[in-house]
Amino acid sequence: MTEKSFTFQHLETDDDIEQNLELMRKVFGQNSGVDTLVKNLIHYHPTMTLNDFFVIKHRGRIVAGLNLIPLKWSIGGVPLKVAEMGCVATLGEYRHRGLQKKLVNEFHRQAAEQEYDLCAIEGIPYFYRQFGYEYTLPLNERTTISLDQIPEYESKHKFRPFTEEDIPQAMHLLLQAQKKFYVHSIRDEQIWKMQHETGMASADKFEGYVVEKVGKMVAYIRVSDKPEAKDLILREAPDVDHHTGKAILKFLKDIGKQREFETLTAQTSYYDSLTEQLIALGAVKSIPPYAWQIRVIDYAKIFQKMKPLFEKRLTTSSYCNLTEKLNFNFYRYTVQVTVEEGAITDIHKLDSNEDRNIRVNPQVFAQLLLGHRSREELEMTYPDFIIRPSHKNLIDILFPKLPSYIHSAY
């Protein structure tokens, strides 16, 4: 980006907004829904402003852009502030000029300035590695079954359209289901209302239904059509008991048959109870799933946030009385964690990298931090992830491998 005719800015005017929407349509396709997503983020998102939309103009015309979508995640009950990079687009004739590099640098600058903990993107394969991102959390887990494999089932469950009044109970059901996940999204009431009003979660349209038993809401479901594939998509459901699950699957079968579809695909976690019921019926999992790409902004700061988790793990282990300065050597710098009698008394960054007990690739370490891969898996895969025998067990206790799932949060 060396020509003076290229300029960086945030969205400012109605004309900028329309140009950005046209960029989305040209890059992603007229029927992709990405332009509608951008409209929703501008007009409905409770906290986003035009300053969260980054664009580059060439002689007054928007030719590249992306946005910063604020998310709330939880890791072991500790809230994290996450900046998702979304709607990344460059017109074909303007690619390979470093425009996205400029936009991503501005995105990272703003994320750090606004004290986000993580940057995240769903994004295309490989491209974002150049900006420090690593595949770190499961994404796009899919389970597919023929509608004919779903058995008939008679139940007293009732199904009706989801209304705004159902949001508080649905929030409760989702939060209960998310307890099994180490890292999960936090969808507050404002986001629930935004999704209900727009009928969209991220860029996907959905229909919402409530499941009632004896007049009480026991579940909700979100479904979408994929007519070209004759496929009904289950996008979201909380955990349910076996009988409620059978009733939901029969309901979904009936919807699919009415629309002359052939299959049901659950785009839900492999750890969800309804997904497990589908697998028991013969559904096929998509293996391997894709993954969220994550960039940790500042390891010292996120260690500080996670301090209560680390101390709890030490307290319930044989290291309950540990006294040591743990040096996490990230090759170009070190994060030193001072532990005294099992309590963490200090966490700070050092410019040195002399201690070699714990040497880790900083991009790859995000997988360990967020419970996506075990220490052993990372050591077997990455030669620059090196833990000496004296500290292997301690690292396993501090950073266990645990299931995670990110539900849509806009």
C-alpha positions as a Python dict, from the first residue, in 0.01 Angstrom:
ca = {
    (1, 'M'): (0, 0, 0),
    (2, 'T'): (241, 266, -123),
    (3, 'E'): (36, 470, -368),
    (4, 'K'): (-87, 801, -227),
    (5, 'S'): (-424, 734, -393),
    (6, 'F'): (-493, 460, -132),
    (7, 'T'): (-632, 585, 199),
    (8, 'F'): (-730, 408, 521),
    (9, 'Q'): (-1036, 511, 724),
    (10, 'H'): (-1335, 386, 920),
    (11, 'L'): (-1687, 403, 782),
    (12, 'E'): (-1823, 756, 821),
    (13, 'T'): (-2108, 839, 584),
    (14, 'D'): (-2417, 675, 436),
    (15, 'D'): (-2228, 655, 107),
    (16, 'D'): (-1943, 471, 284),
    (17, 'I'): (-2194, 222, 426),
    (18, 'E'): (-2351, 155, 86),
    (19, 'Q'): (-2008, 117, -78),
    (20, 'N'): (-1908, -132, 192),
    (21, 'L'): (-2227, -333, 137),
    (22, 'E'): (-2157, -341, -236),
    (23, 'L'): (-1802, -465, -160),
    (24, 'M'): (-1955, -752, 41),
    (25, 'R'): (-2192, -843, -244),
    (26, 'K'): (-1914, -839, -505),
    (27, 'V'): (-1667, -1045, -299),
    (28, 'F'): (-1898, -1292, -122),
    (29, 'G'): (-2186, -1310, -374),
    (30, 'Q'): (-2526, -1148, -406),
    (31, 'N'): (-2703, -1418, -204),
    (32, 'S'): (-2435, -1492, 57),
    (33, 'G'): (-2609, -1295, 331),
    (34, 'V'): (-2284, -1119, 427),
    (35, 'D'): (-2418, -780, 320),
    (36, 'T'): (-2726, -840, 537),
    (37, 'L'): (-2499, -937, 827),
    (38, 'V'): (-2310, -607, 790),
    (39, 'K'): (-2639, -414, 784),
    (40, 'N'): (-2748, -593, 1102),
    (41, 'L'): (-2419, -516, 1275),
    (42, 'I'): (-2452, -148, 1184),
    (43, 'H'): (-2818, -105, 1271),
    (44, 'Y'): (-2889, -364, 1543),
    (45, 'H'): (-2570, -452, 1730),
    (46, 'P'): (-2591, -300, 2079),
    (47, 'T'): (-2228, -189, 2107),
    (48, 'M'): (-2073, -170, 1758),
    (49, 'T'): (-2011, 170, 1598),
    (50, 'L'): (-1886, 278, 1256),
    (51, 'N'): (-1539, 294, 1414),
    (52, 'D'): (-1546, -88, 1419),
    (53, 'F'): (-1554, -99, 1037),
    (54, 'F'): (-1214, -63, 866),
    (55, 'V'): (-1185, 19, 494),
    (56, 'I'): (-932, 122, 234),
    (57, 'K'): (-1034, 353, -47),
    (58, 'H'): (-871, 398, -384),
    (59, 'R'): (-948, 741, -526),
    (60, 'G'): (-1256, 764, -308),
    (61, 'R'): (-1387, 412, -377),
    (62, 'I'): (-1390, 140, -109),
    (63, 'V'): (-1184, -153, -242),
    (64, 'A'): (-1107, -350, 78),
    (65, 'G'): (-1250, -382, 426),
    (66, 'L'): (-1303, -580, 744),
    (67, 'N'): (-1472, -522, 1078),
    (68, 'L'): (-1416, -578, 1450),
    (69, 'I'): (-1706, -763, 1613),
    (70, 'P'): (-1692, -747, 1995),
    (71, 'L'): (-1754, -1084, 2160),
    (72, 'K'): (-1772, -1208, 2517),
    (73, 'W'): (-1624, -1550, 2588),
    (74, 'S'): (-1570, -1744, 2908),
    (75, 'I'): (-1274, -1966, 2992),
    (76, 'G'): (-1340, -2178, 3296),
    (77, 'G'): (-1579, -1912, 3423),
    (78, 'V'): (-1333, -1626, 3365),
    (79, 'P'): (-1476, -1368, 3121),
    (80, 'L'): (-1264, -1279, 2819),
    (81, 'K'): (-1297, -985, 2583),
    (82, 'V'): (-1265, -1110, 2224),
    (83, 'A'): (-1232, -913, 1900),
    (84, 'E'): (-1358, -1116, 1605),
    (85, 'M'): (-1228, -1014, 1265),
    (86, 'G'): (-1523, -1043, 1028),
    (87, 'C'): (-1630, -975, 671),
    (88, 'V'): (-1275, -958, 532),
    (89, 'A'): (-1300, -858, 166),
    (90, 'T'): (-1084, -717, -114),
    (91, 'L'): (-1192, -661, -473),
    (92, 'G'): (-1015, -909, -703),
    (93, 'E'): (-825, -648, -899),
    (94, 'Y'): (-682, -497, -579),
    (95, 'R'): (-543, -812, -420),
    (96, 'H'): (-170, -880, -357),
    (97, 'R'): (-103, -513, -279),
    (98, 'G'): (-81, -541, 99),
    (99, 'L'): (-420, -381, 162),
    (100, 'Q'): (-534, -648, 407),
    (101, 'K'): (-200, -627, 588),
    (102, 'K'): (-269, -258, 653),
    (103, 'L'): (-626, -332, 767),
    (104, 'V'): (-520, -619, 995),
    (105, 'N'): (-249, -403, 1155),
    (106, 'E'): (-510, -136, 1229),
    (107, 'F'): (-745, -403, 1363),
    (108, 'H'): (-475, -534, 1598),
    (109, 'R'): (-385, -182, 1709),
    (110, 'Q'): (-746, -103, 1798),
    (111, 'A'): (-798, -439, 1970),
    (112, 'A'): (-491, -382, 2190),
    (113, 'E'): (-587, -21, 2259),
    (114, 'Q'): (-936, -130, 2369),
    (115, 'E'): (-786, -403, 2593),
    (116, 'Y'): (-921, -713, 2421),
    (117, 'D'): (-773, -1043, 2536),
    (118, 'L'): (-798, -1241, 2212),
    (119, 'C'): (-842, -1178, 1842),
    (120, 'A'): (-1040, -1447, 1657),
    (121, 'I'): (-1148, -1525, 1303),
    (122, 'E'): (-1342, -1805, 1137),
    (123, 'G'): (-1162, -1725, 806),
    (124, 'I'): (-1020, -1909, 507),
    (125, 'P'): (-739, -2164, 553),
    (126, 'Y'): (-375, -2061, 601),
    (127, 'F'): (-398, -1690, 509),
    (128, 'Y'): (-412, -1561, 866),
    (129, 'R'): (-105, -1747, 987),
    (130, 'Q'): (103, -1457, 853),
    (131, 'F'): (-68, -1234, 1112),
    (132, 'G'): (1, -1461, 1412),
    (133, 'Y'): (-318, -1671, 1419),
    (134, 'E'): (-336, -2040, 1509),
    (135, 'Y'): (-618, -2297, 1481),
    (136, 'T'): (-732, -2322, 1841),
    (137, 'L'): (-1102, -2402, 1902),
    (138, 'P'): (-1351, -2631, 1724),
    (139, 'L'): (-1565, -2474, 1451),
    (140, 'N'): (-1826, -2610, 1211),
    (141, 'E'): (-1884, -2944, 1379),
    (142, 'R'): (-2145, -3118, 1163),
    (143, 'T'): (-2345, -3440, 1200),
    (144, 'T'): (-2562, -3561, 909),
    (145, 'I'): (-2837, -3823, 896),
    (146, 'S'): (-3101, -3932, 648),
    (147, 'L'): (-3448, -3825, 758),
    (148, 'D'): (-3560, -4184, 703),
    (149, 'Q'): (-3322, -4300, 979),
    (150, 'I'): (-3508, -4092, 1239),
    (151, 'P'): (-3772, -4313, 1400),
    (152, 'E'): (-4137, -4225, 1448),
    (153, 'Y'): (-4219, -4116, 1800),
    (154, 'E'): (-4538, -4022, 1983),
    (155, 'S'): (-4498, -3769, 2262),
    (156, 'K'): (-4685, -3506, 2458),
    (157, 'H'): (-4434, -3236, 2370),
    (158, 'K'): (-4572, -2927, 2199),
    (159, 'F'): (-4387, -2709, 1949),
    (160, 'R'): (-4459, -2343, 1878),
    (161, 'P'): (-4277, -2042, 1728),
    (162, 'F'): (-4018, -1872, 1949),
    (163, 'T'): (-4118, -1526, 2079),
    (164, 'E'): (-3925, -1247, 2248),
    (165, 'E'): (-4088, -1341, 2578),
    (166, 'D'): (-3909, -1679, 2558),
    (167, 'I'): (-3563, -1522, 2567),
    (168, 'P'): (-3501, -1532, 2947),
    (169, 'Q'): (-3577, -1905, 2973),
    (170, 'A'): (-3383, -1981, 2655),
    (171, 'M'): (-3086, -1791, 2798),
    (172, 'H'): (-3104, -2008, 3110),
    (173, 'L'): (-3120, -2329, 2907),
    (174, 'L'): (-2823, -2229, 2693),
    (175, 'L'): (-2614, -2130, 2995),
    (176, 'Q'): (-2686, -2468, 3156),
    (177, 'A'): (-2575, -2647, 2839),
    (178, 'Q'): (-2258, -2436, 2815),
    (179, 'K'): (-2136, -2544, 3159),
    (180, 'K'): (-1974, -2851, 3005),
    (181, 'F'): (-1754, -2634, 2783),
    (182, 'Y'): (-1423, -2492, 2903),
    (183, 'V'): (-1434, -2205, 2652),
    (184, 'H'): (-1774, -2083, 2538),
    (185, 'S'): (-1939, -1764, 2417),
    (186, 'I'): (-2154, -1541, 2635),
    (187, 'R'): (-2470, -1426, 2459),
    (188, 'D'): (-2633, -1147, 2659),
    (189, 'E'): (-2999, -1048, 2640),
    (190, 'Q'): (-2933, -764, 2394),
    (191, 'I'): (-2773, -1007, 2147),
    (192, 'W'): (-3059, -1254, 2194),
    (193, 'K'): (-3301, -973, 2107),
    (194, 'M'): (-3093, -869, 1806),
    (195, 'Q'): (-3091, -1225, 1672),
    (196, 'H'): (-3465, -1265, 1733),
    (197, 'E'): (-3549, -934, 1563),
    (198, 'T'): (-3332, -999, 1256),
    (199, 'G'): (-3398, -1373, 1233),
    (200, 'M'): (-3026, -1422, 1183),
    (201, 'A'): (-2737, -1562, 1382),
    (202, 'S'): (-2413, -1443, 1224),
    (203, 'A'): (-2483, -1461, 849),
    (204, 'D'): (-2738, -1744, 876),
    (205, 'K'): (-3115, -1705, 872),
    (206, 'F'): (-3303, -1928, 1114),
    (207, 'E'): (-3650, -2019, 1241),
    (208, 'G'): (-3689, -2051, 1617),
    (209, 'Y'): (-3922, -2294, 1796),
    (210, 'V'): (-4003, -2358, 2160),
    (211, 'V'): (-4048, -2711, 2295),
    (212, 'E'): (-4303, -2737, 2575),
    (213, 'K'): (-4403, -3020, 2806),
    (214, 'V'): (-4708, -2982, 3030),
    (215, 'G'): (-4711, -2612, 2942),
    (216, 'K'): (-4349, -2556, 3046),
    (217, 'M'): (-4065, -2462, 2810),
    (218, 'V'): (-3807, -2741, 2823),
    (219, 'A'): (-3604, -2659, 2511),
    (220, 'Y'): (-3576, -2438, 2206),
    (221, 'I'): (-3439, -2509, 1860),
    (222, 'R'): (-3312, -2305, 1567),
    (223, 'V'): (-3338, -2445, 1215),
    (224, 'S'): (-3252, -2332, 862),
    (225, 'D'): (-3328, -2451, 510),
    (226, 'K'): (-3074, -2562, 252),
    (227, 'P'): (-3309, -2640, -40),
    (228, 'E'): (-3036, -2691, -301),
    (229, 'A'): (-2901, -2981, -93),
    (230, 'K'): (-3245, -3097, 29),
    (231, 'D'): (-3104, -3055, 377),
    (232, 'L'): (-3259, -2922, 698),
    (233, 'I'): (-3005, -2757, 929),
    (234, 'L'): (-3031, -2775, 1308),
    (235, 'R'): (-2832, -2471, 1418),
    (236, 'E'): (-2882, -2470, 1792),
    (237, 'A'): (-3047, -2658, 2077),
    (238, 'P'): (-2974, -2686, 2449),
    (239, 'D'): (-2909, -3019, 2620),
    (240, 'V'): (-3227, -3226, 2661),
    (241, 'D'): (-3332, -3558, 2814),
    (242, 'H'): (-3368, -3860, 2588),
    (243, 'H'): (-3746, -3837, 2545),
    (244, 'T'): (-3738, -3465, 2461),
    (245, 'G'): (-3458, -3538, 2216),
    (246, 'K'): (-3665, -3804, 2041),
    (247, 'A'): (-3959, -3562, 2018),
    (248, 'I'): (-3737, -3289, 1869),
    (249, 'L'): (-3588, -3524, 1611),
    (250, 'K'): (-3937, -3642, 1507),
    (251, 'F'): (-4045, -3276, 1475),
    (252, 'L'): (-3740, -3202, 1258),
    (253, 'K'): (-3810, -3509, 1046),
    (254, 'D'): (-4166, -3389, 985),
    (255, 'I'): (-4046, -3040, 884),
    (256, 'G'): (-3790, -3190, 648),
    (257, 'K'): (-4040, -3426, 488),
    (258, 'Q'): (-4291, -3144, 442),
    (259, 'R'): (-4027, -2948, 252),
    (260, 'E'): (-3926, -3255, 48),
    (261, 'F'): (-3579, -3266, 201),
    (262, 'E'): (-3375, -3583, 244),
    (263, 'T'): (-3128, -3516, 524),
    (264, 'L'): (-3086, -3343, 858),
    (265, 'T'): (-2753, -3182, 946),
    (266, 'A'): (-2689, -3075, 1305),
    (267, 'Q'): (-2436, -2791, 1316),
    (268, 'T'): (-2400, -2836, 1690),
    (269, 'S'): (-2124, -2954, 1922),
    (270, 'Y'): (-2034, -3322, 1919),
    (271, 'Y'): (-2075, -3302, 2300),
    (272, 'D'): (-2439, -3187, 2284),
    (273, 'S'): (-2697, -3443, 2395),
    (274, 'L'): (-2903, -3411, 2076),
    (275, 'T'): (-2594, -3466, 1861),
    (276, 'E'): (-2512, -3776, 2063),
    (277, 'Q'): (-2864, -3910, 1999),
    (278, 'L'): (-2819, -3853, 1626),
    (279, 'I'): (-2489, -4040, 1627),
    (280, 'A'): (-2655, -4329, 1810),
    (281, 'L'): (-2909, -4342, 1524),
    (282, 'G'): (-2631, -4368, 1266),
    (283, 'A'): (-2555, -4004, 1186),
    (284, 'V'): (-2209, -3933, 1040),
    (285, 'K'): (-1976, -3677, 1193),
    (286, 'S'): (-1770, -3447, 971),
    (287, 'I'): (-1412, -3531, 1071),
    (288, 'P'): (-1203, -3331, 1116),
    (289, 'P'): (-1406, -3016, 1178),
    (290, 'Y'): (-1263, -2673, 1099),
    (291, 'A'): (-1132, -2447, 1378),
    (292, 'W'): (-1138, -2093, 1505),
    (293, 'Q'): (-813, -1909, 1440),
    (294, 'I'): (-693, -1729, 1751),
    (295, 'R'): (-427, -1469, 1829),
    (296, 'V'): (-342, -1394, 2193),
    (297, 'I'): (-277, -1021, 2230),
    (298, 'D'): (-71, -1030, 2551),
    (299, 'Y'): (15, -1354, 2734),
    (300, 'A'): (110, -1176, 3056),
    (301, 'K'): (-230, -1005, 3071),
    (302, 'I'): (-432, -1317, 2993),
    (303, 'F'): (-227, -1516, 3249),
    (304, 'Q'): (-324, -1249, 3503),
    (305, 'K'): (-692, -1293, 3417),
    (306, 'M'): (-662, -1670, 3446),
    (307, 'K'): (-474, -1655, 3778),
    (308, 'P'): (-773, -1787, 3980),
    (309, 'L'): (-796, -2091, 3750),
    (310, 'F'): (-425, -2166, 3781),
    (311, 'E'): (-434, -2134, 4160),
    (312, 'K'): (-738, -2361, 4185),
    (313, 'R'): (-561, -2627, 3979),
    (314, 'L'): (-250, -2603, 4195),
    (315, 'T'): (-455, -2621, 4515),
    (316, 'T'): (-626, -2946, 4410),
    (317, 'S'): (-303, -3112, 4297),
    (318, 'S'): (23, -3236, 4443),
    (319, 'Y'): (165, -2890, 4366),
    (320, 'C'): (-53, -2724, 4633),
    (321, 'N'): (257, -2598, 4816),
    (322, 'L'): (464, -2514, 4508),
    (323, 'T'): (716, -2232, 4539),
    (324, 'E'): (893, -2152, 4212),
    (325, 'K'): (938, -1889, 3945),
    (326, 'L'): (784, -2048, 3635),
    (327, 'N'): (937, -1901, 3321),
    (328, 'F'): (727, -1947, 3008),
    (329, 'N'): (989, -1895, 2739),
    (330, 'F'): (822, -1768, 2421),
    (331, 'Y'): (1163, -1748, 2248),
    (332, 'R'): (1162, -1369, 2200),
    (333, 'Y'): (1046, -1298, 2555),
    (334, 'T'): (945, -1473, 2878),
    (335, 'V'): (634, -1453, 3095),
    (336, 'Q'): (740, -1518, 3452),
    (337, 'V'): (481, -1654, 3696),
    (338, 'T'): (595, -1638, 4059),
    (339, 'V'): (433, -1903, 4281),
    (340, 'E'): (471, -1902, 4661),
    (341, 'E'): (316, -2184, 4864),
    (342, 'G'): (70, -2254, 4581),
    (343, 'A'): (-40, -1890, 4543),
    (344, 'I'): (55, -1680, 4241),
    (345, 'T'): (209, -1358, 4372),
    (346, 'D'): (335, -1199, 4051),
    (347, 'I'): (306, -1227, 3672),
    (348, 'H'): (517, -1011, 3445),
    (349, 'K'): (699, -1007, 3113),
    (350, 'L'): (1079, -1039, 3083),
    (351, 'D'): (1289, -948, 2782),
    (352, 'S'): (1520, -1246, 2844),
    (353, 'N'): (1470, -1605, 2728),
    (354, 'E'): (1741, -1792, 2916),
    (355, 'D'): (1533, -2043, 3117),
    (356, 'R'): (1468, -2349, 2898),
    (357, 'N'): (1243, -2558, 3121),
    (358, 'I'): (930, -2440, 2935),
    (359, 'R'): (993, -2333, 2575),
    (360, 'V'): (687, -2278, 2360),
    (361, 'N'): (597, -2145, 2017),
    (362, 'P'): (377, -1842, 2107),
    (363, 'Q'): (124, -1906, 1831),
    (364, 'V'): (88, -2275, 1915),
    (365, 'F'): (68, -2210, 2290),
    (366, 'A'): (-284, -2069, 2237),
    (367, 'Q'): (-399, -2428, 2176),
    (368, 'L'): (-271, -2532, 2519),
    (369, 'L'): (-399, -2218, 2693),
    (370, 'L'): (-755, -2270, 2564),
    (371, 'G'): (-761, -2645, 2625),
    (372, 'H'): (-772, -2743, 2257),
    (373, 'R'): (-463, -2967, 2258),
    (374, 'S'): (-269, -3140, 2533),
    (375, 'R'): (94, -3074, 2614),
    (376, 'E'): (183, -3418, 2479),
    (377, 'E'): (-2, -3363, 2150),
    (378, 'L'): (174, -3032, 2094),
    (379, 'E'): (517, -3174, 2176),
    (380, 'M'): (459, -3458, 1928),
    (381, 'T'): (354, -3213, 1657),
    (382, 'Y'): (577, -2908, 1699),
    (383, 'P'): (955, -2943, 1749),
    (384, 'D'): (966, -2589, 1893),
    (385, 'F'): (722, -2681, 2175),
    (386, 'I'): (963, -2818, 2435),
    (387, 'I'): (886, -2896, 2800),
    (388, 'R'): (1158, -3056, 3009),
    (389, 'P'): (1061, -3374, 3202),
    (390, 'S'): (1083, -3184, 3532),
    (391, 'H'): (784, -2966, 3430),
    (392, 'K'): (569, -3189, 3210),
    (393, 'N'): (329, -3298, 3485),
    (394, 'L'): (294, -2942, 3619),
    (395, 'I'): (206, -2811, 3272),
    (396, 'D'): (-53, -3090, 3234),
    (397, 'I'): (-217, -2981, 3560),
    (398, 'L'): (-215, -2609, 3475),
    (399, 'F'): (-339, -2659, 3118),
    (400, 'P'): (-576, -2959, 3082),
    (401, 'K'): (-732, -3052, 2750),
    (402, 'L'): (-1108, -2984, 2772),
    (403, 'P'): (-1408, -2957, 2533),
    (404, 'S'): (-1511, -2612, 2411),
    (405, 'Y'): (-1774, -2468, 2180),
    (406, 'I'): (-1856, -2118, 2057),
    (407, 'H'): (-2226, -2045, 1998),
    (408, 'S'): (-2309, -1751, 1772),
    (409, 'A'): (-2285, -1423, 1964),
    (410, 'Y'): (-2416, -1171, 1710),
}
